[in-house]
Amino acid sequence: MAPCTGQFVLSVFLTCCIVPCPSHSHSKHQKACGAGGRSRPLPRGTRVPAPCQADWVPDLLKVPAHTQIDYVVTDLEGGPRPSAPVEDGYRVTKLHGGTYPGQLTTLGMQQLYDLGMRLRRSYITDLPFLTASFSAAEVYVRSTNIMRTIESAKCLVAGLYQQKQDDTVPILTTDTENEILYPNYHGCKLLKVLIGRQWAELFQLPDITADLKSIQAALGIQTEQRLDFIHLRDNMVAREAHGLPGPAGLEMWRSTVERRAVQMICHIYGASREHLQLSIGPFLQILLTNIEDKLKGAASAQSRKLFLYSVHDTTLMPCLMALGIFDTKWPPYAANLILELHQHCVTQEAFVKVSYLGQDKLIPGCSGVYCPLREFQAILSNLLLTMDRYRILCNQADL
């Protein structure tokens, strides 16, 4: 039974084309379980060697005029933006060509702007659901406290509203310790223990170690220099997107690097319910709370129609795993996961519709693409975590 009205849209999206993240650890802080500000679960000392470097010149970071909007970055309560140790870590070293790592490129800015335009067609032009100009009462925007995700949010809003705004766009962030928009093992001791074990296990798997040794030999890298497929993939994909040449000898390994990188992510986050719950449970709780508050008519949700979260691929993949729709393919740049809340105009029954990369998805355990809310809640029930429960679990030494 397809419902006939929509209550609000909740969209989850991640950053686009970026200058690759640093090849070595600088900072004690991390995002998405990565040391030194990376979006990956990498231990201190992991390196991407010289053959995997490219020239990243400042011209790749020019800001298109049509992506500019009036915006302000705040904490979750509307106060000053928190300190950003992840971003500070990027500024320690410049890459070849003179740019800092982890920055959103012009291509990435355009990709998010284009995504915003697609959302505009869906929710303003074809279906007059949102108003034609930005209203802070109608739209909630939250990002991780990293410039590329903040800029991604800005560019998407610029495309969605064509730079038309009734209000300054507030982009909300939080500090590193309390971030739950990615698997945060800096703020969760137990998650650090669990993921550390999974990471160590990866380098004991014969197939992975054999492929890494073969790639090291092809690139002429000493065996004591430790590689990992996730960083190799980051570099290869970023260079492909920007037309930069790759290192000789690596092209034949492209499909292997892609496959092994995904295998590593699945091994790290999908090892057990506990791994997945600590990685993404608090964020899933926020998404369900937004839905429930809207249905209850909570004062904070009365005028709210759209929640935008600017996150990371290491947020999106655990979300897809939790929903049972991860296709074991790394999300492309500008990937987006959208949850729509609908309500039947006669029975008032609530439904959730999920789409990924523009395609509606049938969630395992749901009776249809329009999933009754009670079924959707049941599917996620063993993964949801309130912040209080999350903090209690995180302070445990082990399971």
XYZ file of C-alpha atoms in Angstrom:
399
model
C 0.000 0.000 0.000
C 1.627 3.239 -1.136
C 0.901 6.219 1.122
C -0.326 9.427 -0.441
C 1.401 12.135 1.571
C 4.931 12.865 2.718
C 5.850 14.290 6.098
C 9.517 15.091 5.713
C 12.680 13.993 3.982
C 15.858 13.011 5.730
C 18.939 12.880 3.541
C 22.343 11.490 4.410
C 25.168 12.408 2.074
C 28.934 12.354 2.054
C 31.805 14.394 0.741
C 32.888 14.343 -2.891
C 36.144 14.609 -4.795
C 38.932 15.498 -2.392
C 42.667 15.780 -2.214
C 43.704 12.445 -0.646
C 44.069 12.375 3.113
C 47.517 12.365 4.709
C 49.826 9.448 4.091
C 51.047 9.306 7.667
C 49.868 10.047 11.190
C 50.359 13.488 12.683
C 47.613 13.951 15.237
C 46.400 12.000 18.216
C 42.849 12.798 17.109
C 40.859 10.982 14.467
C 37.599 10.935 12.609
C 35.729 7.902 11.374
C 38.160 5.704 13.254
C 41.203 7.104 11.507
C 44.389 8.464 13.018
C 45.656 11.836 11.930
C 42.287 13.032 10.652
C 41.745 10.311 8.091
C 38.326 8.880 7.371
C 39.624 5.334 7.760
C 40.578 3.066 10.676
C 44.331 3.338 10.264
C 46.865 2.732 13.022
C 49.592 5.219 13.753
C 52.536 4.796 11.427
C 50.611 3.536 8.390
C 52.133 5.045 5.281
C 51.281 5.578 1.660
C 54.704 5.571 -0.026
C 56.192 8.041 -2.464
C 55.154 6.122 -5.614
C 51.509 6.726 -4.640
C 51.847 10.528 -4.491
C 50.666 13.002 -7.130
C 50.829 16.745 -7.738
C 47.813 18.382 -6.104
C 47.947 22.019 -7.193
C 45.883 24.899 -5.732
C 43.992 25.343 -9.017
C 42.134 22.129 -8.166
C 40.526 23.897 -5.185
C 38.966 26.953 -6.854
C 35.485 27.710 -5.493
C 32.773 28.110 -8.183
C 30.786 31.298 -7.652
C 27.458 29.463 -7.913
C 28.299 27.343 -4.849
C 28.624 30.351 -2.535
C 25.952 30.980 0.094
C 25.625 32.919 3.331
C 26.304 30.362 6.078
C 27.681 30.051 9.597
C 29.247 27.052 11.359
C 28.189 26.575 14.983
C 28.113 23.956 17.696
C 24.927 21.943 18.217
C 23.464 24.655 20.450
C 24.168 27.515 18.058
C 27.327 28.670 19.837
C 30.824 29.081 18.382
C 32.223 26.321 16.196
C 34.186 23.785 18.290
C 37.911 23.347 17.818
C 38.771 21.096 14.874
C 41.846 18.962 15.646
C 41.213 16.786 12.595
C 41.401 19.799 10.306
C 44.421 21.110 12.201
C 46.131 17.783 11.543
C 45.700 18.278 7.809
C 47.588 21.579 7.994
C 50.788 20.051 9.321
C 52.077 18.899 5.939
C 51.460 19.949 2.346
C 51.233 17.387 -0.417
C 53.119 17.489 -3.701
C 51.776 20.477 -5.645
C 51.251 22.680 -2.593
C 47.787 21.797 -1.269
C 46.817 20.419 2.109
C 45.364 16.913 2.245
C 41.701 16.172 2.846
C 40.329 19.251 1.050
C 37.239 19.416 -1.157
C 38.204 20.074 -4.772
C 36.381 22.114 -7.404
C 35.115 18.882 -8.923
C 33.796 17.799 -5.537
C 32.068 21.138 -5.011
C 30.322 20.778 -8.361
C 29.269 17.206 -7.597
C 27.522 18.295 -4.390
C 25.943 21.266 -6.158
C 24.610 18.894 -8.815
C 23.239 16.606 -6.103
C 21.467 19.605 -4.603
C 19.926 20.376 -7.990
C 18.654 16.794 -8.261
C 17.059 17.121 -4.831
C 15.541 20.421 -5.958
C 13.879 18.717 -8.909
C 12.523 15.981 -6.639
C 11.314 18.057 -3.703
C 10.672 21.561 -5.061
C 10.042 21.425 -8.818
C 8.315 18.076 -9.393
C 6.773 17.851 -5.918
C 6.246 21.198 -4.158
C 7.302 19.837 -0.789
C 10.010 22.306 0.229
C 9.775 26.062 -0.146
C 11.811 27.532 -2.995
C 14.290 29.385 -0.770
C 16.203 28.219 2.286
C 14.463 28.547 5.643
C 16.292 27.581 8.831
C 12.982 26.585 10.417
C 12.345 24.101 7.619
C 15.824 22.663 7.047
C 18.317 21.290 9.573
C 21.941 20.935 8.446
C 24.573 19.056 10.430
C 28.116 18.142 9.408
C 31.183 16.575 10.898
C 33.579 19.296 12.024
C 35.829 18.973 8.980
C 36.024 21.592 6.251
C 35.353 19.259 3.331
C 32.073 18.018 4.818
C 31.092 21.541 5.850
C 31.806 22.749 2.316
C 29.931 19.756 0.914
C 26.858 20.800 2.904
C 27.238 24.368 1.687
C 27.473 23.314 -1.962
C 24.479 20.990 -1.720
C 22.338 23.719 -0.161
C 23.476 26.126 -2.898
C 22.295 23.668 -5.544
C 19.073 22.814 -3.725
C 18.000 26.428 -3.303
C 19.904 28.070 -6.174
C 21.485 30.474 -3.679
C 18.041 31.714 -2.614
C 17.772 31.997 1.149
C 15.530 33.713 3.656
C 18.014 33.022 6.459
C 21.712 32.477 6.963
C 22.344 28.728 6.686
C 23.449 27.335 10.074
C 25.681 24.260 9.713
C 25.855 22.503 13.068
C 28.902 20.568 14.272
C 30.196 19.023 17.482
C 33.597 18.389 19.024
C 35.734 15.351 18.209
C 35.103 13.571 21.508
C 31.321 13.600 21.058
C 31.059 13.062 17.316
C 28.665 10.275 16.322
C 28.370 10.998 12.584
C 31.132 8.441 11.985
C 32.503 5.447 13.896
C 34.499 7.339 16.498
C 37.079 5.297 18.345
C 38.694 8.404 19.754
C 35.528 9.088 21.718
C 34.658 5.422 22.364
C 37.309 3.326 24.103
C 35.534 0.016 23.542
C 35.169 0.681 19.825
C 38.887 1.421 19.668
C 39.628 -1.963 21.261
C 37.256 -3.863 18.974
C 38.351 -2.200 15.760
C 42.005 -2.459 16.738
C 41.608 -6.218 16.924
C 39.893 -6.379 13.557
C 42.564 -4.220 11.973
C 45.341 -6.440 13.338
C 43.547 -9.542 12.059
C 43.428 -8.129 8.545
C 47.193 -8.256 8.233
C 47.177 -11.901 9.257
C 44.841 -12.940 6.434
C 46.925 -14.819 3.829
C 45.126 -13.481 0.737
C 45.436 -9.859 1.847
C 49.087 -10.128 2.836
C 49.936 -11.920 -0.423
C 48.307 -9.212 -2.552
C 49.990 -6.447 -0.552
C 53.394 -8.056 -1.050
C 52.754 -8.362 -4.787
C 51.808 -4.686 -5.043
C 54.851 -3.661 -3.033
C 57.033 -5.639 -5.426
C 55.326 -4.084 -8.467
C 55.951 -0.588 -7.079
C 59.472 -1.328 -5.899
C 58.583 -0.663 -2.262
C 60.499 -2.240 0.592
C 58.513 -4.905 2.437
C 59.008 -3.159 5.782
C 56.972 -0.198 4.460
C 53.428 -1.095 5.417
C 50.693 -0.538 2.842
C 46.950 -0.898 3.160
C 44.303 -1.211 0.478
C 42.062 1.526 1.843
C 44.658 4.257 1.426
C 45.765 2.870 -1.920
C 42.173 3.026 -3.117
C 41.753 6.604 -1.853
C 44.748 7.741 -3.855
C 43.855 5.842 -7.006
C 40.220 6.963 -7.108
C 41.026 10.608 -6.344
C 43.622 10.723 -9.109
C 41.321 9.017 -11.599
C 38.576 11.555 -10.868
C 40.949 14.459 -11.503
C 42.753 13.004 -14.508
C 46.063 12.643 -12.713
C 48.334 9.764 -13.738
C 48.803 6.812 -11.447
C 52.109 5.182 -10.522
C 53.530 2.758 -13.040
C 52.778 -0.827 -12.138
C 49.642 -0.132 -10.101
C 46.998 0.002 -12.836
C 46.811 -3.778 -13.231
C 45.980 -4.009 -9.532
C 43.048 -1.564 -9.678
C 40.264 -4.139 -9.289
C 42.190 -5.997 -6.580
C 42.711 -2.815 -4.574
C 39.004 -1.981 -4.848
C 37.902 -5.457 -3.778
C 40.342 -5.704 -0.886
C 39.500 -2.212 0.411
C 35.829 -3.152 0.664
C 36.792 -6.457 2.279
C 38.746 -4.558 4.917
C 35.817 -2.254 5.679
C 33.454 -5.219 6.022
C 35.915 -6.994 8.307
C 36.253 -3.920 10.520
C 32.649 -2.737 10.857
C 30.615 -5.819 9.998
C 32.396 -8.298 12.263
C 29.508 -8.456 14.730
C 26.381 -6.667 15.873
C 28.437 -4.994 18.617
C 30.928 -3.548 16.133
C 28.145 -2.163 13.974
C 26.125 -0.875 16.921
C 29.033 1.069 18.418
C 29.978 2.379 14.972
C 26.609 3.701 13.860
C 24.008 3.048 16.603
C 23.830 6.609 18.008
C 23.406 8.068 14.516
C 20.634 5.597 13.688
C 18.967 6.598 16.958
C 18.994 10.240 15.855
C 17.399 9.354 12.523
C 14.603 7.363 14.190
C 14.070 10.071 16.812
C 13.634 12.676 14.063
C 10.936 10.511 12.494
C 9.158 9.819 15.773
C 9.263 13.468 16.855
C 7.688 14.527 13.576
C 4.857 12.042 13.975
C 4.285 13.090 17.587
C 4.088 16.736 16.569
C 6.951 17.709 18.847
C 7.488 21.458 18.949
C 11.041 21.111 17.643
C 9.813 19.195 14.589
C 6.595 21.015 13.668
C 8.028 23.100 10.834
C 10.991 20.857 10.047
C 10.830 19.102 6.695
C 14.401 18.261 5.795
C 17.377 16.991 7.795
C 20.712 17.059 5.978
C 23.764 15.268 7.386
C 27.123 15.734 5.692
C 29.108 12.651 6.585
C 31.689 10.188 5.208
C 31.921 6.960 3.280
C 32.842 5.327 6.584
C 29.477 6.543 7.889
C 27.519 5.480 4.856
C 28.840 1.929 4.572
C 27.915 0.956 8.154
C 24.491 2.563 7.595
C 23.997 0.438 4.491
C 25.116 -2.647 6.422
C 22.626 -1.861 9.181
C 19.830 -1.562 6.617
C 20.887 -4.784 4.892
C 21.455 -3.103 1.523
C 25.243 -2.811 1.309
C 26.197 -4.120 -2.131
C 29.900 -4.542 -1.229
C 30.745 -1.637 -3.518
C 32.523 1.419 -2.184
C 30.165 4.419 -2.337
C 31.068 6.775 -5.187
C 31.781 10.445 -4.668
C 28.542 12.344 -3.894
C 26.821 9.147 -2.801
C 23.590 9.819 -0.947
C 21.232 7.834 1.229
C 17.737 9.284 1.609
C 15.048 8.339 4.103
C 11.559 9.661 3.417
C 8.742 9.588 5.955
C 5.268 9.149 4.471
C 1.842 8.904 6.065
C -1.223 7.305 4.532
C -3.912 9.920 3.998
C -6.734 7.635 5.164
C -5.298 5.303 7.809
C -2.572 7.700 9.017
C -0.159 4.758 9.079
C 3.483 5.863 8.811
C 5.907 4.469 6.234
C 9.615 4.923 5.546
C 11.038 4.787 2.029
C 14.797 4.394 1.590
C 16.726 5.288 -1.548
C 20.435 4.979 -2.250
C 22.144 6.617 -5.225
C 18.717 7.611 -6.536
C 17.273 4.087 -6.472
C 14.495 2.999 -4.123
C 15.547 0.052 -1.949
C 13.552 -2.815 -0.483
C 14.917 -3.215 3.024
C 15.170 -6.867 4.142
C 12.435 -7.403 6.714
C 10.157 -4.773 5.171
C 6.920 -5.817 3.473
C 7.441 -3.316 0.667
C 9.524 -0.392 -0.596
C 7.204 1.764 1.481
C 8.160 0.115 4.760
C 5.674 0.379 7.634
C 7.391 2.334 10.377
C 6.843 -0.445 12.910
C 8.762 -2.839 10.633
C 11.517 -0.294 10.077
C 11.885 0.249 13.810
C 12.054 -3.506 14.412
C 14.811 -3.940 11.816
C 17.030 -1.372 13.524
C 16.005 -2.078 17.111
C 19.049 -4.172 18.060
C 21.436 -1.526 16.719
C 19.978 1.673 18.173
C 21.880 3.373 20.983
C 20.870 6.344 23.074
C 23.764 8.628 23.951
C 23.599 7.596 27.602
C 23.814 3.899 26.752
C 26.517 4.596 24.170
C 28.703 6.326 26.762
C 28.255 3.467 29.235
C 29.273 0.877 26.644
C 32.164 2.971 25.363
C 33.738 3.153 28.801
C 33.905 -0.616 29.122
C 37.314 -2.216 28.641
C 35.887 -5.112 26.631
C 32.681 -6.921 25.763
